[in-house]
Tab-separated table of C-alpha atoms in Angstrom:
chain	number	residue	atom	x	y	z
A	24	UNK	CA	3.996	-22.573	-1.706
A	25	UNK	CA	6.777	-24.104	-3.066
A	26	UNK	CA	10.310	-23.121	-2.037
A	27	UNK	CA	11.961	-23.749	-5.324
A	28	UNK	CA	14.157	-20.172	-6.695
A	29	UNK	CA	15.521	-20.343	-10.069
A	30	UNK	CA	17.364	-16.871	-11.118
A	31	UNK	CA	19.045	-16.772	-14.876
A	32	UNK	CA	22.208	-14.779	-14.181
A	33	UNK	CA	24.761	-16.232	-16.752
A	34	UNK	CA	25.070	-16.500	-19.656
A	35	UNK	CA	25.322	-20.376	-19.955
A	36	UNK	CA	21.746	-21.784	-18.434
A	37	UNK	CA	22.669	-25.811	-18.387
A	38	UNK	CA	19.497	-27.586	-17.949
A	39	UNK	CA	17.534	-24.323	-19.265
A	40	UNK	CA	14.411	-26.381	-20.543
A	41	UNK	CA	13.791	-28.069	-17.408
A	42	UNK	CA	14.043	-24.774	-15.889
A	43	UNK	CA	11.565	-23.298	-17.914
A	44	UNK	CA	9.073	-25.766	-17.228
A	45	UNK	CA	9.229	-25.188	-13.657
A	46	UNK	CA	8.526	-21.524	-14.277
A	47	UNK	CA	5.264	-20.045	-12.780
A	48	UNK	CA	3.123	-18.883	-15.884
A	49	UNK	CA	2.675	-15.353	-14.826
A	50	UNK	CA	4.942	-13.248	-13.220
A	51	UNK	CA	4.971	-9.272	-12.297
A	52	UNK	CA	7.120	-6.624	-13.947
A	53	UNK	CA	9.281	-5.127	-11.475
A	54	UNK	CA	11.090	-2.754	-14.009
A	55	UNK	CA	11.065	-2.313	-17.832
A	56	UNK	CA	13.015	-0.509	-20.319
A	57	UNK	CA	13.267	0.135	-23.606
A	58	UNK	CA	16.831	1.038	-25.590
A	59	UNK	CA	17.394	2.175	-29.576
A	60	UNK	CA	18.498	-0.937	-30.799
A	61	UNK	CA	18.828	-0.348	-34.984
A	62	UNK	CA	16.854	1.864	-37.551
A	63	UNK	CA	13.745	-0.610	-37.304
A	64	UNK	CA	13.669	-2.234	-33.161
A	65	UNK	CA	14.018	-1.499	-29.587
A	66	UNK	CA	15.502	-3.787	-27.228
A	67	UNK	CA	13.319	-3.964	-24.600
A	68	UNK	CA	14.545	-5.037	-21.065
A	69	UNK	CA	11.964	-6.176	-17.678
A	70	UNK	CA	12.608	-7.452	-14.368
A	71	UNK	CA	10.081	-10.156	-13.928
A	72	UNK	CA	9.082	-11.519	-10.241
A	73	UNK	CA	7.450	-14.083	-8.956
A	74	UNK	CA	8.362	-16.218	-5.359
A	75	UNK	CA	9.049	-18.663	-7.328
A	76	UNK	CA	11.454	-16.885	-9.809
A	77	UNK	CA	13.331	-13.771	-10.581
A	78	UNK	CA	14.827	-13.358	-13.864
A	79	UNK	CA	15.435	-10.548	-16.079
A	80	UNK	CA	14.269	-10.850	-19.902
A	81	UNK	CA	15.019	-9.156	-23.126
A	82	UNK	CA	13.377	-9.011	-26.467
A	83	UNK	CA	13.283	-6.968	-29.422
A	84	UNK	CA	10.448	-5.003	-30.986
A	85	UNK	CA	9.215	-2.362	-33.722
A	86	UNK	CA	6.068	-0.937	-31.643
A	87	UNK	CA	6.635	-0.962	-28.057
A	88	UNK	CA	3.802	-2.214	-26.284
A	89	UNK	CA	2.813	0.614	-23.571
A	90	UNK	CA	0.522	-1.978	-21.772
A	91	UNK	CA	3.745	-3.044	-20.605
A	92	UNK	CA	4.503	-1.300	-16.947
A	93	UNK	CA	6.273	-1.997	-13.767
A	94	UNK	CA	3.337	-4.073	-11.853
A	95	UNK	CA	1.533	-5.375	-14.780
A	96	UNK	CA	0.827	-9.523	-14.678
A	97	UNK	CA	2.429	-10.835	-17.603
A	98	UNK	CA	3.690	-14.189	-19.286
A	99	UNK	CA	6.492	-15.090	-21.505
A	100	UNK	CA	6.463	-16.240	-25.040
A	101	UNK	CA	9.774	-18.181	-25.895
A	102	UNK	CA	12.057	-17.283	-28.332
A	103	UNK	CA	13.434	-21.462	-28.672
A	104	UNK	CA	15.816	-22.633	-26.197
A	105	UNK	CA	16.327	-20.211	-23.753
A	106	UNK	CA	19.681	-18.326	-23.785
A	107	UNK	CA	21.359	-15.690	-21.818
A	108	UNK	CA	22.698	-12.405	-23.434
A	109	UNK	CA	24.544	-10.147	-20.714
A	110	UNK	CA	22.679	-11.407	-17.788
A	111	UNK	CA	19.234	-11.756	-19.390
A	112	UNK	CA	17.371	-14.164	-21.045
A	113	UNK	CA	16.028	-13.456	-25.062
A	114	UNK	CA	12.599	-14.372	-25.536
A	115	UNK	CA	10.111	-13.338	-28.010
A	116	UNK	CA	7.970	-11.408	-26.024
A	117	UNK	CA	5.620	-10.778	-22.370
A	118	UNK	CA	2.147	-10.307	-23.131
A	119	UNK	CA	-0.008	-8.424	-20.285
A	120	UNK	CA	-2.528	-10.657	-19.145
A	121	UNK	CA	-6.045	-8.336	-19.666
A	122	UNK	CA	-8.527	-10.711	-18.087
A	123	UNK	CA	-8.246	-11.742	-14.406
A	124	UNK	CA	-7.149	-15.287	-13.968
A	125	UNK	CA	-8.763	-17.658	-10.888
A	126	UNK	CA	-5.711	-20.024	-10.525
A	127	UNK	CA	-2.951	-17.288	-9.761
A	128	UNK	CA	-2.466	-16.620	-6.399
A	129	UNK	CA	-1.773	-12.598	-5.776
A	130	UNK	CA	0.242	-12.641	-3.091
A	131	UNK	CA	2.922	-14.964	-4.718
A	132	UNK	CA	3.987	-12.042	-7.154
A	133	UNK	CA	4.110	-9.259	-4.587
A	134	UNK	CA	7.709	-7.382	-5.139
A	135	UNK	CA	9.618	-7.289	-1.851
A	136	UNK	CA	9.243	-3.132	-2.747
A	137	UNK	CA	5.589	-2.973	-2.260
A	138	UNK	CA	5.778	-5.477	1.094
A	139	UNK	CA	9.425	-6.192	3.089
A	140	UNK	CA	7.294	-8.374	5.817
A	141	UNK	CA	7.786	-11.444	3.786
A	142	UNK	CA	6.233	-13.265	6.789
A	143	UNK	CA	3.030	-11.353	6.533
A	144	UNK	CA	2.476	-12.094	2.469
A	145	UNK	CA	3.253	-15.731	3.204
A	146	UNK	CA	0.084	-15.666	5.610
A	147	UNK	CA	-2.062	-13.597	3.368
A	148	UNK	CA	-0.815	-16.180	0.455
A	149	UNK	CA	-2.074	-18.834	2.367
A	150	UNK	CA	-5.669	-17.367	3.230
A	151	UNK	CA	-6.139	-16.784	-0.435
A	152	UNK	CA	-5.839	-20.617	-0.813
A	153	UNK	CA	-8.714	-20.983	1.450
A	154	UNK	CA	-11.190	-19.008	-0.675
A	155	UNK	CA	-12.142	-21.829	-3.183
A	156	UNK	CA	-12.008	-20.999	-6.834
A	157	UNK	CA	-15.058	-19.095	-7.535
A	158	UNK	CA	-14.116	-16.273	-4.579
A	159	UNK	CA	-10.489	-16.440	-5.444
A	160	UNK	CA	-11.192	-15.510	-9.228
A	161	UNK	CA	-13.682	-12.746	-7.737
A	162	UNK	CA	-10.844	-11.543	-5.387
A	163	UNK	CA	-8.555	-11.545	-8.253
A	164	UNK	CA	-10.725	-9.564	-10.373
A	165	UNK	CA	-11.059	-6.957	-8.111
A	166	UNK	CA	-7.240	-6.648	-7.800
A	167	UNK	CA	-6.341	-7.120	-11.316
A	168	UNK	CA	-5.675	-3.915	-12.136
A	169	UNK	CA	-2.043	-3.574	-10.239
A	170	UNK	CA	-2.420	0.052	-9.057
A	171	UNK	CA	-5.389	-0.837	-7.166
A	172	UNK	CA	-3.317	-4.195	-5.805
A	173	UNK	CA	-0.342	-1.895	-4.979
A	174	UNK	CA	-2.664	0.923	-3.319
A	175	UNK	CA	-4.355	-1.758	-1.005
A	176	UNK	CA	-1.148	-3.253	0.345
A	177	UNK	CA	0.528	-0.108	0.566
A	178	UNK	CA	-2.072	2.047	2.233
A	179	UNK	CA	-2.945	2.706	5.849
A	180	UNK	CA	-5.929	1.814	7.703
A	181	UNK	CA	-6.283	5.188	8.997
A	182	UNK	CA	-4.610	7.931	9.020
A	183	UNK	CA	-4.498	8.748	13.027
A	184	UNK	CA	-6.280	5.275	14.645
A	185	UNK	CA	-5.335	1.941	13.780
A	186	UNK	CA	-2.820	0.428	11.404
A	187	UNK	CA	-2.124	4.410	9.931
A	188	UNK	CA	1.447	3.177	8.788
A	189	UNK	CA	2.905	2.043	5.356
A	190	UNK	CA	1.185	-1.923	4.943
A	191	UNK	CA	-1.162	-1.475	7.639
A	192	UNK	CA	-4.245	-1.779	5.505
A	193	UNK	CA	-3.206	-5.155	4.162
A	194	UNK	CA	-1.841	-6.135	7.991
A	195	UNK	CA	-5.146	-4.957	9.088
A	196	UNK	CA	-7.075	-7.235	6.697
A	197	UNK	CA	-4.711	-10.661	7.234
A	198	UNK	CA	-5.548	-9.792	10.851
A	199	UNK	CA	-9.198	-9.709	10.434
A	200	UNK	CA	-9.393	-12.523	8.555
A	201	UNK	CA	-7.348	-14.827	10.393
A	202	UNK	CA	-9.131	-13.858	13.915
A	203	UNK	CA	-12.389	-14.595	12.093
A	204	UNK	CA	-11.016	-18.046	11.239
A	205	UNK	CA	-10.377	-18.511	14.732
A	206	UNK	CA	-13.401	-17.337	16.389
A	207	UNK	CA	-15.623	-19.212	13.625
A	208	UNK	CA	-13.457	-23.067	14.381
A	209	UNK	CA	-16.314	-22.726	17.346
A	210	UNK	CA	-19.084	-22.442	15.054
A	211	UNK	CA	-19.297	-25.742	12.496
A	212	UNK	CA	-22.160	-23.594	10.147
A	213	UNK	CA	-19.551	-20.924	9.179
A	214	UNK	CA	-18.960	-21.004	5.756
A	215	UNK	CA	-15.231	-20.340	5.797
A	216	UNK	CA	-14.443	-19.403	2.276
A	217	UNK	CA	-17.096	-16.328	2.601
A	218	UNK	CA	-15.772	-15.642	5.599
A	219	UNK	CA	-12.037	-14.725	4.600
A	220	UNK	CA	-13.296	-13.530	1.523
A	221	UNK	CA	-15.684	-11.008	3.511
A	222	UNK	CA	-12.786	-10.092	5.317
A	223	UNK	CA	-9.638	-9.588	2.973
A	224	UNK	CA	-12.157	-7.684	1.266
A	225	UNK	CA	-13.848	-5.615	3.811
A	226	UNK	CA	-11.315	-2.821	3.784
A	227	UNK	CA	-10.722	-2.694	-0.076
A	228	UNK	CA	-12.084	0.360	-0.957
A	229	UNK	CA	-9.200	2.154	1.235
A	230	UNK	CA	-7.030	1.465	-2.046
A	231	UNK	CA	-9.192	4.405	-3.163
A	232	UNK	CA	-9.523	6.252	0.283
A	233	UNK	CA	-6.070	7.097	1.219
A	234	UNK	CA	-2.799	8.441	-1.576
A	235	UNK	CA	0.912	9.095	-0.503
A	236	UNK	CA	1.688	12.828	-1.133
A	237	UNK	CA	5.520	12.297	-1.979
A	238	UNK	CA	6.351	15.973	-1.152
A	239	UNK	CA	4.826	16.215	2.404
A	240	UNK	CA	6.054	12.420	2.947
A	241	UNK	CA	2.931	11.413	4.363
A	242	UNK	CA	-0.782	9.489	3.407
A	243	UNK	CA	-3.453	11.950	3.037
A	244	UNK	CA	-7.159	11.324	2.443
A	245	UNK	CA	-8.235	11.492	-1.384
A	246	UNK	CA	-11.150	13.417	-2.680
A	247	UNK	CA	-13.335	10.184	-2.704
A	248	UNK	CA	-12.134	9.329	0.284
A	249	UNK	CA	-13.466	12.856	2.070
A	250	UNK	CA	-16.855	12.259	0.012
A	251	UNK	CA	-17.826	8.478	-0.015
A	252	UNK	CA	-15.760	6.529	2.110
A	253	UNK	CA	-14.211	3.274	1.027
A	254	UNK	CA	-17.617	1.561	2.878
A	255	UNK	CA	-19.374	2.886	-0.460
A	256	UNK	CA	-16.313	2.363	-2.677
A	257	UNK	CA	-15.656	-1.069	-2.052
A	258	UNK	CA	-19.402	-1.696	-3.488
């Protein structure tokens, strides 16, 4: 992945169209909000992320687009050259990317809020590269929907055995999968891609298994949970 971090914080952006280009094409919103701007437009404000990039974009509008939430996959439409207006950068618009794209790489757009352990995303980013692009559009098709992308990364394993913290569902499937890597370099018929792909996916159905109950500070086991089980779930 590459290393290169551009973030727009001024309000003079020399060089801004070479900048641009080096821009991933999708990014995540971290935060959005919308101000009264006259009698006819809101000025709409997001936090877009990406490894790549951080920068925060404005843009006005008559109909606010409620597709638009914090974790949605989005891209920018430019409003010309790029310019900054108190620390963000006018474009024309973000539009929410419905359909599930094979060439974007999940893990690259995962806010440092949903995952601190950079280290561990990094390795998860880098078994996702290993899944060829037919199982990497199927992974990201499953995870498309950010909720479900948030809830698996998020969640526990368990809730008493292993892995029952904050992240240890995801920790528990990078582990998996890069123990099964290791165990199959012995065996030269293993088809790797199905191999991580069976296991960052094994445990997805405990996105659905397991919710945070904010008042009792703790995971608890959801209704679906209690009467399928993510085994049946992730089907």
């Amino acid at each position: 992945m590459s290393e290169v971090k551009v973030t727009f914080s001024t309000s003079r952006l020399p060089g801004a169209d070479q900048l641009v280009d080096r821009l991933p094409p999708v990014l995540r919103i971290q935060s959005i909000a919308r101000f009264p701007f006259d009698e006819r437009h809101m000025l709409c404000q997001a936090v877009l992320f990406h490894e790549q990039a951080g920068l925060k974009v404005e843009w006005l509008c008559r109909q606010p687009d409620n597709r638009l939430t914090a974790g949605a996959l989005v891209s920018i439409r430019w409003l010309g050259r790029p310019v900054s207006t108190t620390g963000a950068i006018r474009i024309s618009r973000l539009v929410k990317l419905e359909r599930p794209e094979a060439s974007l790489n999940p893990f690259a757009t995962i806010p440092h809020s949903w995952v601190k352990d950079r280290p561990l995303v990094a390795r998860a980013a880098q078994l996702w590269e290993g899944l060829g692009r037919p199982l990497q559009h199927l992974f990201n098709a499953i995870f498309w929907d950010h909720h479900r992308f948030e809830r698996y990364l998020d969640g526990p394993s368990s809730l008493a055995g292993h892995h029952n913290g904050r992240n240890g569902n995801f920790r528990h499937a990078v582990e998996v999968a890069e123990r099964a890597l290791a165990l199959a370099s012995h065996h030269a018929e293993a088809h790797l891609p199905v191999l991580l792909a069976s296991s960052l996916l094994h445990d997805a159905g405990k996105a659905e298994e397991y919710r945070f109950n904010g008042r009792h500070r703790r995971f608890e086991m959801t209704e679906r949970g209690t009467l399928l089980g993510h085994k049946h779930t992730v089907l």
